[in-house]
Tab-separated table of C-alpha atoms and ligand atoms in Angstrom:
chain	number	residue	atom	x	y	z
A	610	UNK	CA	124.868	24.751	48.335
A	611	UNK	CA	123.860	23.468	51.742
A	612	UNK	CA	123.776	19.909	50.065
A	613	UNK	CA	127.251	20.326	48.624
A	614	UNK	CA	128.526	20.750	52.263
A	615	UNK	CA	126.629	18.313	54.199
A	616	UNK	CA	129.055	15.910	53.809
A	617	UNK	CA	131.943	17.782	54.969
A	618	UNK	CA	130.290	19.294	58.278
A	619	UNK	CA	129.571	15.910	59.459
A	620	UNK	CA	133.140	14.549	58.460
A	621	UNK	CA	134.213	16.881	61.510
A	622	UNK	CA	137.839	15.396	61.359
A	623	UNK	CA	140.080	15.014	57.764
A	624	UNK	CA	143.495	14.017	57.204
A	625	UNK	CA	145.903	16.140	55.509
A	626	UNK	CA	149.069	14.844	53.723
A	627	UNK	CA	151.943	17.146	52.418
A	628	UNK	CA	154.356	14.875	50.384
A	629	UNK	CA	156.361	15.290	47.760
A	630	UNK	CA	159.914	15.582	46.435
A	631	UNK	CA	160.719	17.970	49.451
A	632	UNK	CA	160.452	14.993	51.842
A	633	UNK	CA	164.566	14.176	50.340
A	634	UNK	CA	166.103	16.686	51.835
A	635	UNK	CA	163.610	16.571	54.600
A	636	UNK	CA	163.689	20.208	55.427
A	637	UNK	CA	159.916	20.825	54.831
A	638	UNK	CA	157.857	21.974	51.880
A	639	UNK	CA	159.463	25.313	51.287
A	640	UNK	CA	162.993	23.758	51.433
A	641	UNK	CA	163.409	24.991	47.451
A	642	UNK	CA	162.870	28.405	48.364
A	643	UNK	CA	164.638	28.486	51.391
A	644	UNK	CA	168.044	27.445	49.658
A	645	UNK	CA	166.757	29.252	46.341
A	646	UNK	CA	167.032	26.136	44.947
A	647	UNK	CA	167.903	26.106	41.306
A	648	UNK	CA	165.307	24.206	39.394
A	649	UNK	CA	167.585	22.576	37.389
A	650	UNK	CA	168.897	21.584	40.402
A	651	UNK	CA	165.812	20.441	42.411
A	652	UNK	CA	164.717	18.662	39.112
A	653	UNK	CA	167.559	15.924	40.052
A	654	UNK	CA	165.641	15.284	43.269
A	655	UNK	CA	162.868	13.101	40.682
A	656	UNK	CA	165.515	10.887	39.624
A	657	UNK	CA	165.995	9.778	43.761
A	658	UNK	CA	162.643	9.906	44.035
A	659	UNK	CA	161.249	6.055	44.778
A	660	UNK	CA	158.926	5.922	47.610
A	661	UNK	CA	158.638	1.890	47.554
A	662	UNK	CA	157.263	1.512	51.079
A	663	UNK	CA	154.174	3.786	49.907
A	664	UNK	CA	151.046	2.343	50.152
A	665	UNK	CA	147.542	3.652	49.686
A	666	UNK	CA	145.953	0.924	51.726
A	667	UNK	CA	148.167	1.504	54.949
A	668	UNK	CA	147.610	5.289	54.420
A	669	UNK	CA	143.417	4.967	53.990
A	670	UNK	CA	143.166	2.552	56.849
A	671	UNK	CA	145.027	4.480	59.306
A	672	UNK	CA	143.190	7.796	58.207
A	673	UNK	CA	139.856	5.594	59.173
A	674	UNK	CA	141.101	3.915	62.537
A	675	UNK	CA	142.244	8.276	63.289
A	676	UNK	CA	138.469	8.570	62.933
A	677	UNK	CA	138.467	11.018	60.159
A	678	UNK	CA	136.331	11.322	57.038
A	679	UNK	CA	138.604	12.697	54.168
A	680	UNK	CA	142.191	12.928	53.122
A	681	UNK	CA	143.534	16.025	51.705
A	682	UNK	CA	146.973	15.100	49.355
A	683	UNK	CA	149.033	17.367	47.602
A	684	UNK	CA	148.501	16.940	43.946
A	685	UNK	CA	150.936	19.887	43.106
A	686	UNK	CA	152.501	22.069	46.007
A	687	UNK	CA	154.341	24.965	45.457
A	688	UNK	CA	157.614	23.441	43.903
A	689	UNK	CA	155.291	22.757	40.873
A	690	UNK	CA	155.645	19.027	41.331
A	691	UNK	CA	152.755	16.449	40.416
A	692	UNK	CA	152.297	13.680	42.198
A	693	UNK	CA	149.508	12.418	40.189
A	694	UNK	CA	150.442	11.681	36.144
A	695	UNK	CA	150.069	14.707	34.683
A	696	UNK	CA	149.520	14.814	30.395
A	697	UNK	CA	150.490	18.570	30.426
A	698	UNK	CA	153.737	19.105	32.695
A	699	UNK	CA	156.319	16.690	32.527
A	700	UNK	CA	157.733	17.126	35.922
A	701	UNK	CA	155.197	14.616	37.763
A	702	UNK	CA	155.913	11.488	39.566
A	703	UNK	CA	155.099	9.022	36.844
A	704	UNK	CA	157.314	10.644	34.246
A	705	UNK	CA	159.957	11.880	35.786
A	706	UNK	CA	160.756	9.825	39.102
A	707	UNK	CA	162.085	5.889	39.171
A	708	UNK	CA	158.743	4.971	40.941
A	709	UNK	CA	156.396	5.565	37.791
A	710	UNK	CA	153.693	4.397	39.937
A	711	UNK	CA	150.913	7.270	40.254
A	712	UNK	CA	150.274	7.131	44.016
A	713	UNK	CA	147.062	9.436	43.584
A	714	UNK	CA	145.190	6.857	41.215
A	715	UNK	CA	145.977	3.826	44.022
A	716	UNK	CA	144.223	6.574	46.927
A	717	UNK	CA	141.542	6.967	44.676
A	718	UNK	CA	140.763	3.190	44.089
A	719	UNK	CA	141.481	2.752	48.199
A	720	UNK	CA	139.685	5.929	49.267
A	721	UNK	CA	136.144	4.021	47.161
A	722	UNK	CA	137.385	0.445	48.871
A	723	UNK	CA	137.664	2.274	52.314
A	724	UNK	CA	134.633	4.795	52.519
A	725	UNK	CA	136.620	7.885	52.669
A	726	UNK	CA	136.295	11.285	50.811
A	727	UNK	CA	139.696	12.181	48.960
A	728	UNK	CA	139.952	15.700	48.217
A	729	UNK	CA	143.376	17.574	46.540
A	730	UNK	CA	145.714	20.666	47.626
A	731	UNK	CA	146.546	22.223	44.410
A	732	UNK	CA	148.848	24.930	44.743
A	733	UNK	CA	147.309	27.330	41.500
A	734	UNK	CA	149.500	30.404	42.269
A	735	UNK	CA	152.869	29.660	43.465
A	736	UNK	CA	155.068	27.713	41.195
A	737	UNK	CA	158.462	27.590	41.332
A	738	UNK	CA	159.562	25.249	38.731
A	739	UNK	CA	157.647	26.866	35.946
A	740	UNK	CA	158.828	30.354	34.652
A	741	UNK	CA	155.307	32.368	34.430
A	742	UNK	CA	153.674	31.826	37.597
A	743	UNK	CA	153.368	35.070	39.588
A	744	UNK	CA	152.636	35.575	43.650
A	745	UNK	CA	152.037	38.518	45.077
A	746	UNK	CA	155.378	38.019	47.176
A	747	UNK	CA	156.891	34.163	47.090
A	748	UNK	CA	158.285	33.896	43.517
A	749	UNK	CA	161.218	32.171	41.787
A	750	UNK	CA	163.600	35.359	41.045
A	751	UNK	CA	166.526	33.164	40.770
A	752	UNK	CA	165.865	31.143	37.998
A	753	UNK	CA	163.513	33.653	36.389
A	754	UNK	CA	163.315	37.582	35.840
A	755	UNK	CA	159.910	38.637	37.158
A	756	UNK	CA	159.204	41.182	34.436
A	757	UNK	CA	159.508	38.749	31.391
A	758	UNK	CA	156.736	36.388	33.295
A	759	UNK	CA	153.547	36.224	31.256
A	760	UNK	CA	150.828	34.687	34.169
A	761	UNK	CA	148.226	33.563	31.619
A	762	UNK	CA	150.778	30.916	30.387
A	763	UNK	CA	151.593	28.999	33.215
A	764	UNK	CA	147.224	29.796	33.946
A	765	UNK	CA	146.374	28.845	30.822
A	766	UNK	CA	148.653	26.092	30.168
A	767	UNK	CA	149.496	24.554	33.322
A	768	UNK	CA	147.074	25.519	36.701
A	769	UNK	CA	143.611	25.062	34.941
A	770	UNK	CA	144.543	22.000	32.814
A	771	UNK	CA	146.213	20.469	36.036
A	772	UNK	CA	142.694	21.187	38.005
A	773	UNK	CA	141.023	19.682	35.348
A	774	UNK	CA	143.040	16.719	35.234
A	775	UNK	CA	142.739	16.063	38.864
A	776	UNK	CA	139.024	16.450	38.552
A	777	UNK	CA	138.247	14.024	35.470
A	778	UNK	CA	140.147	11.048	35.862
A	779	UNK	CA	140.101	10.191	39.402
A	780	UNK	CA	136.602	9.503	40.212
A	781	UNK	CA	134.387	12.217	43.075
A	782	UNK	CA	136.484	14.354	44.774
A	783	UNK	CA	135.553	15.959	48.047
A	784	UNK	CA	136.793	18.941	48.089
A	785	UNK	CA	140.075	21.125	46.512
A	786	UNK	CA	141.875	23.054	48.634
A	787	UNK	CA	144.196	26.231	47.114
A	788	UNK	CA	146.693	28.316	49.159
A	789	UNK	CA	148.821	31.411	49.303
A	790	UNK	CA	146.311	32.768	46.272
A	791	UNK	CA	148.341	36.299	46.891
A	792	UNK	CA	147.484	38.693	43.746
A	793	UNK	CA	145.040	36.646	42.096
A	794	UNK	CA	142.250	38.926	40.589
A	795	UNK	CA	138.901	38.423	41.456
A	796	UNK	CA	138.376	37.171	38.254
A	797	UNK	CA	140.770	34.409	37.715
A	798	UNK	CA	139.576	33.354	41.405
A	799	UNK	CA	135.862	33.197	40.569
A	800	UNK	CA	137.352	31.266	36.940
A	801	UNK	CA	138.836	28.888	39.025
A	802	UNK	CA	136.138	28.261	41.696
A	803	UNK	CA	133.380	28.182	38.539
A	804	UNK	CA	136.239	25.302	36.947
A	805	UNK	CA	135.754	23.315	39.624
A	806	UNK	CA	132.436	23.444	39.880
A	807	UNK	CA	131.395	23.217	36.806
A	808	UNK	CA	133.571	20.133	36.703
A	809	UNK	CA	132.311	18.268	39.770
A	810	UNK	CA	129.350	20.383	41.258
A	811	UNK	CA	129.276	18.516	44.677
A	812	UNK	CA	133.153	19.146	45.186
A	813	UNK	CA	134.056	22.036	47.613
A	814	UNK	CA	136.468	24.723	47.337
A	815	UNK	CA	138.101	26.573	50.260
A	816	UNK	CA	138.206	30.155	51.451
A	817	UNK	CA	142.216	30.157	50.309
A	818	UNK	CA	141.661	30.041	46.502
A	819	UNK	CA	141.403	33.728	46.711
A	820	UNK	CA	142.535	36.799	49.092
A	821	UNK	CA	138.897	38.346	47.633
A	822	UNK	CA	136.857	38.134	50.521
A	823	UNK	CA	133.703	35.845	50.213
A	824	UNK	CA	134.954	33.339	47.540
A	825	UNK	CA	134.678	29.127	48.032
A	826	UNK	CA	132.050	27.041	50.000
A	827	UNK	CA	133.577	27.042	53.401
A	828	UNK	CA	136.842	29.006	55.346
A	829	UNK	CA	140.090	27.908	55.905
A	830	UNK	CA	141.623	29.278	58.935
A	831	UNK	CA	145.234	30.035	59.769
A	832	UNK	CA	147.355	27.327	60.876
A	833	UNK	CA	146.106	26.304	64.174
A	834	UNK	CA	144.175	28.901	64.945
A	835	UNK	CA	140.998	28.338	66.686
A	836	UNK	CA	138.340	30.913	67.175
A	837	UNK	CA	136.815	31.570	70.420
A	838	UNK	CA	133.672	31.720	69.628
A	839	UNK	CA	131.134	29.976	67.349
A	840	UNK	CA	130.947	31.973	64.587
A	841	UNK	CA	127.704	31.715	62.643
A	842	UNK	CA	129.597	33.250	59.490
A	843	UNK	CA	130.677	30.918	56.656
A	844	UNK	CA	131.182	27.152	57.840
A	845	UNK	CA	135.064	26.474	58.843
A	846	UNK	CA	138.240	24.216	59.532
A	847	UNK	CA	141.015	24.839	61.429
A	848	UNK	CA	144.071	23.175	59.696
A	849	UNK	CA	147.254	22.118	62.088
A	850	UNK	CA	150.010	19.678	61.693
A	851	UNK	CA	151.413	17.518	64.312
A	852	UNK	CA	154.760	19.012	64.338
A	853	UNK	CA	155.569	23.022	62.896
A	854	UNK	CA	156.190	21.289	59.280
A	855	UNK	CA	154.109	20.596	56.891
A	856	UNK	CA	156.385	18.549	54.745
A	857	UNK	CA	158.473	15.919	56.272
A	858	UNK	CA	161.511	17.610	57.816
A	859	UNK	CA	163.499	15.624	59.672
A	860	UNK	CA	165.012	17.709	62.738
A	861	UNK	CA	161.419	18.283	63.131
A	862	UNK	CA	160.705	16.641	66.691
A	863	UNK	CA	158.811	19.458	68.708
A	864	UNK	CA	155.673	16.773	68.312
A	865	UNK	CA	152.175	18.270	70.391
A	866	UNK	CA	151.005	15.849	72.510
A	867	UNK	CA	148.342	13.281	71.683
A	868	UNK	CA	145.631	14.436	74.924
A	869	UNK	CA	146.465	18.062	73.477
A	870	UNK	CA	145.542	17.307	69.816
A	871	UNK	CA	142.034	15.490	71.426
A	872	UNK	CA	141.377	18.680	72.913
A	873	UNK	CA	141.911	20.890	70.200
A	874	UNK	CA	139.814	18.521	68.379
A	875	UNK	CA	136.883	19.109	71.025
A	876	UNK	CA	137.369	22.546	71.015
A	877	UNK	CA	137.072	22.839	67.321
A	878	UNK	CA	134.124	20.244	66.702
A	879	UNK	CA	132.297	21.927	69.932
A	880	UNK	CA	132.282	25.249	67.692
A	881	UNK	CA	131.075	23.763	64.542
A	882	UNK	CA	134.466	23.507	62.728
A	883	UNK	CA	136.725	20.810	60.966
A	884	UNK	CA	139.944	19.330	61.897
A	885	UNK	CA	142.071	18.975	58.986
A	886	UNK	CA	145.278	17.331	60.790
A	887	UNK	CA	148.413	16.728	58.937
A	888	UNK	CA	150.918	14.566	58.739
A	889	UNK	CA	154.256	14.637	55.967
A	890	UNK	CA	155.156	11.327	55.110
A	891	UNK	CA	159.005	10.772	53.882
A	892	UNK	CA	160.443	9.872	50.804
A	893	UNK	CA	160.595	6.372	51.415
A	894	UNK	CA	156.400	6.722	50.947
A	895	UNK	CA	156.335	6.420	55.224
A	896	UNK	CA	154.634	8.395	57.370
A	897	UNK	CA	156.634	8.929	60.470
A	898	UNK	CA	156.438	6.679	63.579
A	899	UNK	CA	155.410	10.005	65.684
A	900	UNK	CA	152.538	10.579	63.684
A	901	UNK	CA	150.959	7.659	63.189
A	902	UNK	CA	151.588	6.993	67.106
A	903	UNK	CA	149.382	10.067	67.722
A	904	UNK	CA	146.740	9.000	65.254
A	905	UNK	CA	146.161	5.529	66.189
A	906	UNK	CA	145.557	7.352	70.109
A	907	UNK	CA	143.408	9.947	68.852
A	908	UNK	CA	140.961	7.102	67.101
A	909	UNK	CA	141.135	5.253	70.445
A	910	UNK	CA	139.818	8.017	72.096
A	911	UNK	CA	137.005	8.581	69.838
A	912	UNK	CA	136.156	4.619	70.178
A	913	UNK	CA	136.039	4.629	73.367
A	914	UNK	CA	134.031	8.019	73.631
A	915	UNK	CA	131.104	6.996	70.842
A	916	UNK	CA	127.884	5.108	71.621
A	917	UNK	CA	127.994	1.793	69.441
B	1465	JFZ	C1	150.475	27.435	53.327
B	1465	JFZ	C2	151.640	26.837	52.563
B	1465	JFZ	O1	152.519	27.835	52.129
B	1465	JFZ	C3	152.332	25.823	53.442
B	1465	JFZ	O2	153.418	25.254	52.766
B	1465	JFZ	C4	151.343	24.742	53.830
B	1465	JFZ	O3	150.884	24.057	52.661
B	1465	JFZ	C5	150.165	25.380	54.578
B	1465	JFZ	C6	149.073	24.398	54.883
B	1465	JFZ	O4	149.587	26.440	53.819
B	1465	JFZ	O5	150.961	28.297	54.319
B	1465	JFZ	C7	150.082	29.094	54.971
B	1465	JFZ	C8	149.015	29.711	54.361
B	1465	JFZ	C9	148.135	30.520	55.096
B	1465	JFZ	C10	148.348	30.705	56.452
B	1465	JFZ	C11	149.421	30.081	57.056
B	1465	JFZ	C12	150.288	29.280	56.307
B	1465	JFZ	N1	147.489	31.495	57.199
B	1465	JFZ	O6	146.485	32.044	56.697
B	1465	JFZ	O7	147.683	31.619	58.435
């Protein structure tokens, strides 16, 4: 187990990318619940869906100039989306969207060109599009009547396949990071840590697959938070976007500074922990001026602050 992490603790700095059909309406990743968004409805949002300017080269290269080890992309976030070509759920960016291009297969081959680790957010509890996935709290009760929901379906049929998918056909992945696991039983946590494992034994799994304490190879704090102290507990990242969204949104502009993001990033390496810094590229396949501004200044810094 100490092997499996070795990587990652010397990576010190990742980059995180939320993107997906939410970057259209450009009011963040949660924009479908928000506006209880009919899925009927937000299924129209594929067929605008064209992100021509995307490329995986740009993206890899300016995650290395940043400095950082990994990228982080979100294979499936909670609007049930893939953005990889998916053989069980229609609704992914190959078969469904104009683009038909499968932007995760072109950062795999770019990640291997480029040196860096690419790792997936898979969101395995909350999905709105499909009509059995159950959260503790966050479902889709507008489409959907909570009590005719049958979990092991949309488990069965759609979450494990989908982790499987992502973890057999593009190459070594780093690490797979779940969220918002709210009401998942111990056992369909440890099911889904053992999947991954069992599929790629050197790839991680975060603290946030489950709320049972103890599960995954290293913790995932909350959203910028940075503990005071070293902790000599479980091994840990702090993740933080450059913004307060995750997902593009565009009246977005309350951007941190670039000298406060290098000390955050001190702060947190000083203590033994990970960066995983964000950015949410548009729908166009961009990622925003503001971010990549900041990134290009925080690799600077850690040029001109290494020994040769
Ligand atoms: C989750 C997601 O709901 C959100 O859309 C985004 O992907 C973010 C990275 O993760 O939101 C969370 C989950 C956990 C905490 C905060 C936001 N937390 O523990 O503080």
């Amino acid at each position: 187990e100490k092997s499996r992490l070795q990587w990652w603790k010397d990576a010190k700095f990742g980059l995180f990318i939320h993107w997906g059909l939410y970057a259209l309406p450009a009011k963040g990743e949660w924009a479908m619940y928000a506006a209880r968004t009919p899925v009927a409805e937000y299924e129209q949002l594929a067929k605008q869906f064209n992100p021509v300017k995307f490329s995986a080269k740009e993206w890899v290269n300016l995650a290395k100039t940043a400095g950082m080890k990994y990228l982080v992309i979100t294979a499936k976030h909670h609007d049930g989306f893939a953005m990889f070509h998916s053989k069980v759920e229609k609704f992914n960016i190959v078969d469904a969207t104009p683009f038909q291009r499968d932007p995760i297969k072109e950062l795999a081959e770019e990640c291997q060109k480029q040196g860096i680790k690419l790792c997936f957010y898979y969101s395995h509890v909350i999905d709105w599009h499909h009509p059995h996935s159950i959260h503790e709290y966050y479902n889709n009760t507008w489409d959907y009547q909570l009590e005719d929901k049958a979990f092991y379906r949309y488990w069965n049929q759609i979450a494990k396949p989908q982790v499987k998918e992502l973890l057999t056909r593009y190459g070594p992945i780093g690490l797979m990071w779940f969220d918002t696991a709210g009401g998942l039983s111990k056992k369909d946590s440890r099911e889904m840590v053992d999947l991954v494992h069992n599929l790629q034994p050197d790839c991680l799994v975060n603290s946030r697959v489950s709320h049972w304490p103890g599960m995954g190879d290293y913790q995932s704090k909350g959203d910028n938070e940075i503990p005071m102290y070293a902790e000599d507990t479980k091994p840990w990242e702090t993740p933080m976007t450059l913004n307060k969204s995750w997902g593009y949104h565009i009246q977005d502009q309350d951007w941190k500074k670039p000298e406060s993001i290098i000390y955050k990033l001190v702060n947190i390496v000083s203590k033994g922990g990970n960066l995983l810094l964000n950015v949410g590229p548009t729908a166009e396949g961009l990622i925003p001026e503001q971010s990549t501004k900041r990134l290009l200044e925080i690799g600077d810094w850690i040029n001109r602050n290494s020994e040769a």
